[in-house]
Amino acid sequence: MTVEGLEAELAAVSRAEAPDDWALAAYRLAVAKSEAAGRPEDVDQALELLDAAARILTSDRAPVEHGRILTAAGNCHRAGGRAVRALELFDRAADLLASRAPANEQASALINVGLARGEAGRPGAGIEALNRAINLLSAPPPEPAMAGKDDEASRLLGAALINRAQARQALGQDDDLELAVGDYRAAVAALPAASLQSGMAAHGLGAAILELRRRGSGRGDPQDAVGAFEQSLSVLSHSSFPFHHAVARHSLALAYEARGEPNDLARALNSAHAAVAVFDPRLHATHWRTAHATLARIEAVLDDGHSTTGRSSHFARLLADTTETERELLLRDRLMRAASLPPTGMGADLDSLIGSLAELALDDYSTVLRSLIGVLMELPDPLLEAACETICRVHEDHDSTERLNEALDAVITDRLFGPQRVRVRDLLEANGWVRP
């Protein structure tokens, strides 16, 4: 129900004649106001309603309801930056709900306590509360769960494990980090695979592994970190969660750099470039500067080792050197990012990409072009049309126009089926291409 609907519901109840009903309606309205709060006065109004409701549904008369009211008030204070007050309310709420509310609700209250203790600089005490929450959520239910209940328990268990992992990271010892890695793995296993929480848990896992490696303790395999960040990116997509996606792309760049396998620096450069392209230097100044420094550092190392320099040139060599599966994944990612740009930006990105590909050895160009044409056929028509225009222009301006056109025609014949061949050749010919 909307805030307006809840306000009407509250107005329809007499506080004098039905105080308990009024208090419950005030509680529901306060929660809605706090969750939709865009202004400080919304939170203040929510707190006033909760205070009035708590005076009616007292801890003696209605301990469970009073505990819920305290939880809502704690969330308001936490959102307002009043961590000490929030922790006090969460502690009281957890005590009231213990052994009275359903297990999931008791666990949720303890998660609030654990998180608030960590934010107050007491991670060890936070872990104690989170241990209790995890024990509640891990215990078998006394009877078969109803539909939907298991999902709620899994979500809460994942949240508790993530919060405990973060508290253990805050403690800072190597053994604590090892335990944090285990918590993150358990959270990933507990949470629905496509959920935001799952993506965040996978990112936390990768970050904890890299931190272990940086400490030089011999623990922390960067290959595991790469896998964790790739798993997080399967959820934290460029279109759905752009900021989180950029953070994960930068983390993946660091993991590739740490792993150090052939072509990993080029992979790292591509991933860092993707992060920088998303971060807004005005809104995400710290993240942008960090990712830009990573990008510059990796690019300098790559430029020092090759006669042909530049981000697109390094990316083109990576495409030529890798497997067909990875090549198509890289191209799909690069082209989808280009498609999300305004027309001018998309054109510039395609110019850079295709221009660098045309500088490869002819056999390598044919190999990459085969994957490029195949991936383009899966993507929106405007991107295919723009890419065909760019290919024609790049070929026309190249010293080996005829050989490039022959390679393009051979790829079209080999890679595409009848109607697709006609479609692509028509687009190319519309831009002046003459079939060899």
Coordinates of C-alpha atoms in Angstrom, one line a residue:
M1 CA 0.0 0.0 0.0
T2 CA 1.2 3.5 -0.7
V3 CA 2.1 6.1 1.9
E4 CA -1.1 8.0 1.0
G5 CA -3.2 4.9 1.5
L6 CA -1.6 4.2 4.9
E7 CA -2.2 7.8 5.9
A8 CA -5.9 7.3 5.1
E9 CA -6.0 4.1 7.0
L10 CA -4.5 5.8 10.1
A11 CA -6.9 8.7 9.8
A12 CA -9.8 6.2 9.8
V13 CA -8.9 4.8 13.2
S14 CA -9.8 6.5 16.4
R15 CA -6.8 6.7 18.8
A16 CA -9.1 7.1 21.8
E17 CA -11.5 4.3 20.9
A18 CA -9.1 1.7 19.3
P19 CA -5.6 2.6 20.6
D20 CA -4.0 -0.8 19.6
D21 CA -5.4 -0.6 16.1
W22 CA -4.2 3.0 15.8
A23 CA -0.7 2.1 17.0
L24 CA -0.4 -0.7 14.5
A25 CA -1.6 1.6 11.7
A26 CA 0.9 4.2 12.9
Y27 CA 3.7 1.6 12.9
R28 CA 2.9 0.6 9.3
L29 CA 2.8 4.2 8.1
A30 CA 6.1 5.0 9.9
V31 CA 7.8 2.0 8.2
A32 CA 6.6 3.1 4.8
K33 CA 7.7 6.7 5.4
S34 CA 11.1 5.7 6.5
E35 CA 11.6 3.3 3.6
A36 CA 10.5 6.0 1.1
A37 CA 12.2 8.8 2.9
G38 CA 13.7 11.4 0.6
R39 CA 13.8 14.2 3.2
P40 CA 14.9 14.4 6.8
E41 CA 11.4 15.5 7.8
D42 CA 10.1 12.2 6.6
V43 CA 12.3 10.3 9.0
D44 CA 11.4 12.7 11.8
Q45 CA 7.7 12.1 11.1
A46 CA 8.3 8.3 11.1
L47 CA 10.1 8.6 14.5
E48 CA 7.2 10.6 16.0
L49 CA 4.7 7.9 14.9
L50 CA 6.9 5.1 16.2
D51 CA 7.3 6.9 19.6
A52 CA 3.5 7.3 19.9
A53 CA 2.9 3.6 18.9
A54 CA 5.5 2.4 21.4
R55 CA 3.7 4.3 24.2
I56 CA 0.6 2.2 23.4
L57 CA 2.1 -1.1 22.5
T58 CA 4.5 -1.2 25.4
S59 CA 7.1 -3.9 26.1
D60 CA 4.9 -5.3 29.0
R61 CA 1.6 -5.4 27.0
A62 CA 2.9 -6.4 23.6
P63 CA 6.6 -7.3 23.6
V64 CA 6.8 -8.6 20.0
E65 CA 5.0 -5.6 18.6
H66 CA 7.1 -3.3 20.8
G67 CA 10.3 -5.0 19.5
R68 CA 9.2 -4.4 15.9
I69 CA 8.6 -0.8 16.7
L70 CA 12.1 -0.5 18.2
T71 CA 13.6 -2.1 15.1
A72 CA 11.9 0.4 12.8
A73 CA 13.1 3.3 15.0
G74 CA 16.6 1.8 15.0
N75 CA 16.6 1.8 11.2
C76 CA 15.6 5.4 11.2
H77 CA 18.4 6.4 13.5
R78 CA 20.9 4.3 11.6
A79 CA 19.9 6.0 8.3
G80 CA 20.4 9.3 10.0
G81 CA 23.9 8.5 11.1
R82 CA 23.1 8.0 14.8
A83 CA 24.8 4.7 15.2
V84 CA 25.0 4.6 19.0
R85 CA 21.2 5.2 19.4
A86 CA 20.4 2.7 16.6
L87 CA 22.5 0.0 18.4
E88 CA 20.7 0.7 21.7
L89 CA 17.3 0.2 20.0
F90 CA 18.4 -2.9 18.1
D91 CA 19.7 -4.5 21.3
R92 CA 16.5 -3.9 23.1
A93 CA 14.4 -5.2 20.1
A94 CA 16.5 -8.4 19.9
D95 CA 16.0 -9.1 23.6
L96 CA 12.2 -8.6 23.3
L97 CA 11.9 -10.8 20.2
A98 CA 14.1 -13.6 21.5
S99 CA 12.1 -16.8 22.1
R100 CA 8.8 -14.9 21.2
A101 CA 9.0 -14.1 17.5
P102 CA 9.5 -16.7 14.7
A103 CA 13.1 -17.8 14.1
N104 CA 13.5 -15.7 11.0
E105 CA 12.4 -12.6 12.8
Q106 CA 14.7 -13.3 15.8
A107 CA 17.6 -13.8 13.4
S108 CA 16.8 -10.6 11.5
A109 CA 16.9 -8.7 14.8
L110 CA 20.3 -10.2 15.7
I111 CA 21.6 -9.3 12.2
N112 CA 20.7 -5.7 12.9
V113 CA 22.6 -5.9 16.2
G114 CA 25.7 -7.4 14.6
L115 CA 25.7 -4.9 11.8
A116 CA 25.3 -1.9 14.2
R117 CA 28.0 -3.2 16.5
G118 CA 30.4 -3.4 13.6
E119 CA 29.5 0.1 12.5
A120 CA 30.1 1.3 16.0
G121 CA 33.7 -0.1 15.9
R122 CA 33.0 -3.3 17.8
P123 CA 33.3 -6.1 15.2
G124 CA 34.1 -8.8 17.7
A125 CA 30.8 -8.2 19.6
G126 CA 29.1 -8.0 16.2
I127 CA 30.3 -11.5 15.3
E128 CA 28.8 -12.8 18.6
A129 CA 25.3 -11.6 17.6
L130 CA 25.7 -12.8 14.0
N131 CA 26.8 -16.3 15.3
R132 CA 23.5 -16.5 17.1
A133 CA 21.6 -15.4 14.0
I134 CA 23.3 -18.0 11.9
N135 CA 22.7 -20.7 14.4
L136 CA 19.0 -19.9 14.4
L137 CA 18.8 -19.9 10.6
S138 CA 20.8 -23.1 10.2
A139 CA 18.6 -25.1 12.6
P140 CA 16.1 -27.4 10.9
P141 CA 12.5 -26.1 11.0
P142 CA 10.2 -27.9 13.5
E143 CA 7.8 -28.5 10.7
P144 CA 7.8 -28.4 6.8
A145 CA 8.3 -24.8 5.7
M146 CA 5.5 -23.1 3.7
A147 CA 6.2 -21.8 0.2
G148 CA 8.3 -18.7 0.3
K149 CA 9.6 -19.3 3.8
D150 CA 12.8 -21.0 2.7
D151 CA 13.6 -18.2 0.4
E152 CA 13.4 -15.7 3.3
A153 CA 15.6 -17.9 5.5
S154 CA 18.2 -18.2 2.7
R155 CA 18.2 -14.4 2.2
L156 CA 18.7 -13.8 5.9
L157 CA 21.3 -16.5 6.2
G158 CA 23.2 -15.0 3.3
A159 CA 23.0 -11.5 4.9
A160 CA 24.2 -12.8 8.2
L161 CA 27.2 -14.6 6.6
I162 CA 28.1 -11.5 4.5
N163 CA 28.0 -9.3 7.6
R164 CA 30.0 -11.8 9.7
A165 CA 32.6 -11.9 6.9
Q166 CA 32.9 -8.1 6.9
A167 CA 33.3 -8.1 10.6
R168 CA 36.0 -10.7 10.4
Q169 CA 37.8 -8.6 7.7
A170 CA 37.6 -5.6 10.1
L171 CA 39.5 -7.6 12.7
G172 CA 42.3 -7.8 10.2
Q173 CA 44.3 -10.9 11.0
D174 CA 45.2 -13.5 8.4
D175 CA 43.1 -16.2 10.2
D176 CA 40.2 -13.8 10.4
L177 CA 40.5 -13.3 6.6
E178 CA 40.5 -17.0 6.0
L179 CA 37.3 -17.3 8.1
A180 CA 35.8 -14.4 6.1
V181 CA 36.6 -16.3 2.8
G182 CA 34.6 -19.3 4.2
D183 CA 31.7 -17.0 5.2
Y184 CA 31.5 -15.5 1.7
R185 CA 31.6 -18.9 0.1
A186 CA 28.8 -20.0 2.3
A187 CA 26.8 -16.9 1.5
V188 CA 27.1 -17.4 -2.2
A189 CA 25.9 -21.0 -1.7
A190 CA 22.9 -19.9 0.4
L191 CA 21.7 -17.0 -1.7
P192 CA 19.6 -17.2 -4.9
A193 CA 22.1 -17.2 -7.8
A194 CA 20.7 -14.1 -9.6
S195 CA 20.2 -11.9 -6.5
L196 CA 22.1 -8.7 -5.9
Q197 CA 23.2 -10.1 -2.5
S198 CA 24.7 -13.1 -4.3
G199 CA 26.7 -10.8 -6.6
M200 CA 27.9 -8.8 -3.6
A201 CA 28.9 -11.9 -1.7
A202 CA 30.9 -13.2 -4.7
H203 CA 32.7 -9.8 -4.9
G204 CA 33.4 -9.8 -1.2
L205 CA 34.9 -13.3 -1.6
G206 CA 37.2 -12.2 -4.4
A207 CA 38.3 -9.1 -2.4
A208 CA 39.1 -11.2 0.7
I209 CA 41.2 -13.6 -1.4
L210 CA 43.2 -10.8 -3.0
E211 CA 43.8 -9.3 0.4
L212 CA 45.2 -12.6 1.7
R213 CA 47.5 -12.7 -1.3
R214 CA 48.7 -9.1 -0.8
R215 CA 49.7 -9.9 2.7
G216 CA 52.3 -12.4 1.4
S217 CA 51.3 -15.2 3.7
G218 CA 51.2 -17.7 0.9
R219 CA 47.4 -17.9 1.1
G220 CA 44.9 -16.5 -1.4
D221 CA 44.9 -17.9 -5.0
P222 CA 44.3 -15.1 -7.6
Q223 CA 42.7 -17.7 -9.8
D224 CA 40.0 -18.1 -7.2
A225 CA 39.6 -14.4 -7.0
V226 CA 39.2 -14.2 -10.8
G227 CA 36.4 -16.8 -10.6
A228 CA 34.7 -15.0 -7.8
F229 CA 34.7 -11.6 -9.6
E230 CA 33.5 -13.2 -12.8
Q231 CA 30.7 -14.8 -10.8
S232 CA 29.8 -11.4 -9.3
L233 CA 29.7 -9.8 -12.8
S234 CA 27.2 -12.4 -14.0
V235 CA 24.8 -10.7 -11.6
L236 CA 26.2 -7.1 -11.4
S237 CA 25.5 -6.3 -15.0
H238 CA 26.4 -3.0 -16.7
S239 CA 22.7 -2.3 -17.4
S240 CA 21.2 -3.3 -14.1
F241 CA 23.8 -2.3 -11.5
P242 CA 26.2 0.1 -13.3
F243 CA 28.1 1.3 -10.2
H244 CA 28.5 -2.1 -8.6
H245 CA 29.5 -3.5 -12.1
A246 CA 32.3 -0.9 -12.4
V247 CA 33.6 -1.7 -8.9
A248 CA 33.7 -5.4 -9.8
R249 CA 35.3 -4.7 -13.2
H250 CA 38.1 -2.9 -11.4
S251 CA 38.5 -5.7 -8.9
L252 CA 38.7 -8.2 -11.7
A253 CA 41.5 -6.1 -13.3
L254 CA 43.5 -6.4 -10.1
A255 CA 42.9 -10.1 -9.9
Y256 CA 44.1 -10.6 -13.5
E257 CA 47.1 -8.5 -12.7
A258 CA 47.9 -10.6 -9.7
R259 CA 47.3 -13.9 -11.5
G260 CA 49.9 -13.1 -14.2
E261 CA 49.1 -15.7 -16.8
P262 CA 49.7 -15.0 -20.6
N263 CA 47.5 -12.1 -21.8
D264 CA 46.4 -11.4 -18.2
L265 CA 47.7 -7.8 -18.4
A266 CA 45.7 -7.2 -21.5
R267 CA 42.6 -8.7 -19.8
A268 CA 43.3 -6.4 -16.8
L269 CA 43.6 -3.4 -19.1
N270 CA 40.3 -4.1 -20.8
S271 CA 38.5 -4.6 -17.4
A272 CA 40.0 -1.5 -15.9
H273 CA 39.0 0.5 -19.0
A274 CA 35.4 -0.8 -18.6
A275 CA 35.4 0.4 -15.0
V276 CA 36.7 3.9 -15.8
A277 CA 34.1 4.3 -18.6
V278 CA 31.3 3.8 -16.0
F279 CA 32.5 5.8 -13.1
D280 CA 31.5 9.5 -13.1
P281 CA 34.5 11.5 -12.0
R282 CA 32.1 14.0 -10.4
L283 CA 30.0 11.5 -8.5
H284 CA 32.5 8.7 -7.9
A285 CA 35.7 10.7 -7.7
T286 CA 37.6 8.3 -5.4
H287 CA 36.6 5.2 -7.4
W288 CA 37.4 6.9 -10.7
R289 CA 40.8 8.0 -9.6
T290 CA 41.6 4.6 -8.2
A291 CA 40.5 2.8 -11.4
H292 CA 42.2 5.4 -13.6
A293 CA 45.5 4.8 -11.7
T294 CA 45.2 1.1 -12.2
L295 CA 44.5 1.6 -15.9
A296 CA 47.5 3.9 -16.4
R297 CA 49.8 1.5 -14.5
I298 CA 48.8 -1.5 -16.5
E299 CA 48.9 0.4 -19.8
A300 CA 52.4 1.6 -19.1
V301 CA 53.7 -1.9 -18.6
L302 CA 52.0 -3.2 -21.8
D303 CA 53.2 -0.2 -23.9
D304 CA 56.8 -0.9 -22.6
G305 CA 56.6 -4.4 -23.9
H306 CA 55.2 -3.8 -27.4
S307 CA 56.1 -1.7 -30.4
T308 CA 52.4 -1.0 -31.2
T309 CA 50.8 0.8 -28.2
G310 CA 47.4 1.9 -27.2
R311 CA 44.5 0.3 -25.4
S312 CA 42.7 -0.9 -28.5
S313 CA 45.9 -2.3 -29.9
H314 CA 46.5 -4.4 -26.8
F315 CA 42.8 -5.5 -26.9
A316 CA 43.1 -6.5 -30.5
R317 CA 46.2 -8.7 -29.8
L318 CA 44.3 -10.3 -26.9
L319 CA 41.5 -11.2 -29.2
A320 CA 43.9 -12.7 -31.7
D321 CA 45.8 -14.7 -29.1
T322 CA 42.9 -16.2 -27.0
T323 CA 40.4 -19.0 -27.6
E324 CA 37.3 -18.6 -29.7
T325 CA 35.1 -18.8 -26.6
E326 CA 36.9 -16.0 -24.7
R327 CA 37.2 -14.0 -27.9
E328 CA 33.4 -14.0 -28.4
L329 CA 32.8 -13.2 -24.7
L330 CA 35.2 -10.2 -24.9
L331 CA 33.7 -9.0 -28.1
R332 CA 30.1 -9.3 -26.9
D333 CA 31.0 -7.3 -23.8
R334 CA 32.8 -4.6 -25.7
L335 CA 30.1 -4.3 -28.3
M336 CA 27.3 -4.2 -25.8
R337 CA 29.1 -1.4 -23.9
A338 CA 29.5 0.5 -27.2
A339 CA 25.8 0.0 -27.9
S340 CA 24.9 1.7 -24.6
L341 CA 26.7 4.9 -25.6
P342 CA 25.2 7.8 -27.5
P343 CA 25.7 7.5 -31.4
T344 CA 28.8 9.7 -31.4
G345 CA 30.4 7.6 -28.6
M346 CA 29.4 4.3 -30.2
G347 CA 30.9 5.4 -33.5
A348 CA 34.2 6.4 -31.8
D349 CA 34.4 3.1 -29.9
L350 CA 33.8 1.1 -33.1
D351 CA 36.4 3.2 -35.0
S352 CA 39.0 2.5 -32.3
L353 CA 38.2 -1.2 -32.1
I354 CA 37.9 -2.1 -35.8
G355 CA 40.8 0.2 -36.7
S356 CA 43.0 -1.7 -34.3
L357 CA 41.8 -5.1 -35.6
A358 CA 42.7 -4.1 -39.2
E359 CA 46.3 -3.6 -38.1
L360 CA 46.7 -7.2 -37.1
A361 CA 48.3 -9.8 -39.4
L362 CA 45.8 -10.8 -42.0
D363 CA 45.3 -14.3 -40.6
D364 CA 44.7 -12.9 -37.2
Y365 CA 42.3 -10.3 -38.6
S366 CA 40.3 -13.0 -40.4
T367 CA 40.1 -15.0 -37.2
V368 CA 38.9 -12.1 -35.1
L369 CA 36.6 -10.8 -37.8
R370 CA 34.9 -14.2 -37.9
S371 CA 34.0 -13.9 -34.3
L372 CA 33.1 -10.2 -34.6
I373 CA 30.6 -10.8 -37.4
G374 CA 29.1 -13.7 -35.5
V375 CA 28.6 -11.7 -32.4
L376 CA 27.2 -8.7 -34.3
M377 CA 24.5 -10.9 -35.7
E378 CA 23.2 -11.5 -32.1
L379 CA 23.1 -7.8 -31.2
P380 CA 20.6 -4.9 -32.1
D381 CA 20.5 -3.9 -35.8
P382 CA 21.7 -0.3 -35.2
L383 CA 25.0 -1.7 -33.9
L384 CA 25.4 -4.0 -36.9
E385 CA 24.7 -1.2 -39.2
A386 CA 27.2 1.1 -37.5
A387 CA 29.8 -1.6 -37.5
C388 CA 29.4 -2.3 -41.2
E389 CA 29.8 1.4 -42.0
T390 CA 33.0 1.5 -39.9
I391 CA 34.4 -1.7 -41.5
C392 CA 33.9 -0.2 -44.9
R393 CA 35.6 3.1 -44.0
V394 CA 38.5 1.3 -42.2
H395 CA 39.1 -0.9 -45.2
E396 CA 38.9 2.0 -47.7
D397 CA 41.5 4.0 -45.7
H398 CA 43.9 1.0 -45.3
D399 CA 46.9 0.3 -47.4
S400 CA 45.7 -3.3 -48.0
T401 CA 42.1 -2.5 -48.9
E402 CA 41.8 -5.4 -51.4
R403 CA 43.2 -8.0 -49.1
L404 CA 41.0 -6.9 -46.2
N405 CA 37.9 -7.0 -48.4
E406 CA 38.8 -10.5 -49.6
A407 CA 39.2 -11.6 -45.9
L408 CA 35.8 -10.0 -45.1
D409 CA 34.0 -11.7 -48.0
A410 CA 35.5 -15.1 -47.0
V411 CA 34.4 -14.7 -43.4
I412 CA 30.8 -13.8 -44.5
T413 CA 30.7 -16.9 -46.7
D414 CA 32.1 -19.2 -44.1
R415 CA 30.4 -17.8 -40.9
L416 CA 26.9 -16.8 -42.1
F417 CA 23.9 -18.5 -43.6
G418 CA 22.1 -17.4 -46.7
P419 CA 19.7 -14.6 -45.4
Q420 CA 22.4 -13.4 -43.0
R421 CA 25.0 -13.2 -45.9
V422 CA 22.5 -11.1 -48.0
R423 CA 21.8 -8.8 -45.0
V424 CA 25.4 -8.1 -44.2
R425 CA 26.5 -7.7 -47.8
D426 CA 23.6 -5.3 -48.5
L427 CA 24.7 -3.2 -45.5
L428 CA 28.3 -3.2 -46.7
E429 CA 27.4 -2.3 -50.3
A430 CA 25.2 0.5 -49.1
N431 CA 28.4 2.0 -47.6
G432 CA 30.4 1.6 -50.9
W433 CA 31.8 -1.9 -50.4
V434 CA 32.5 -3.7 -53.6
R435 CA 32.6 -7.5 -53.3
P436 CA 35.9 -8.8 -54.5

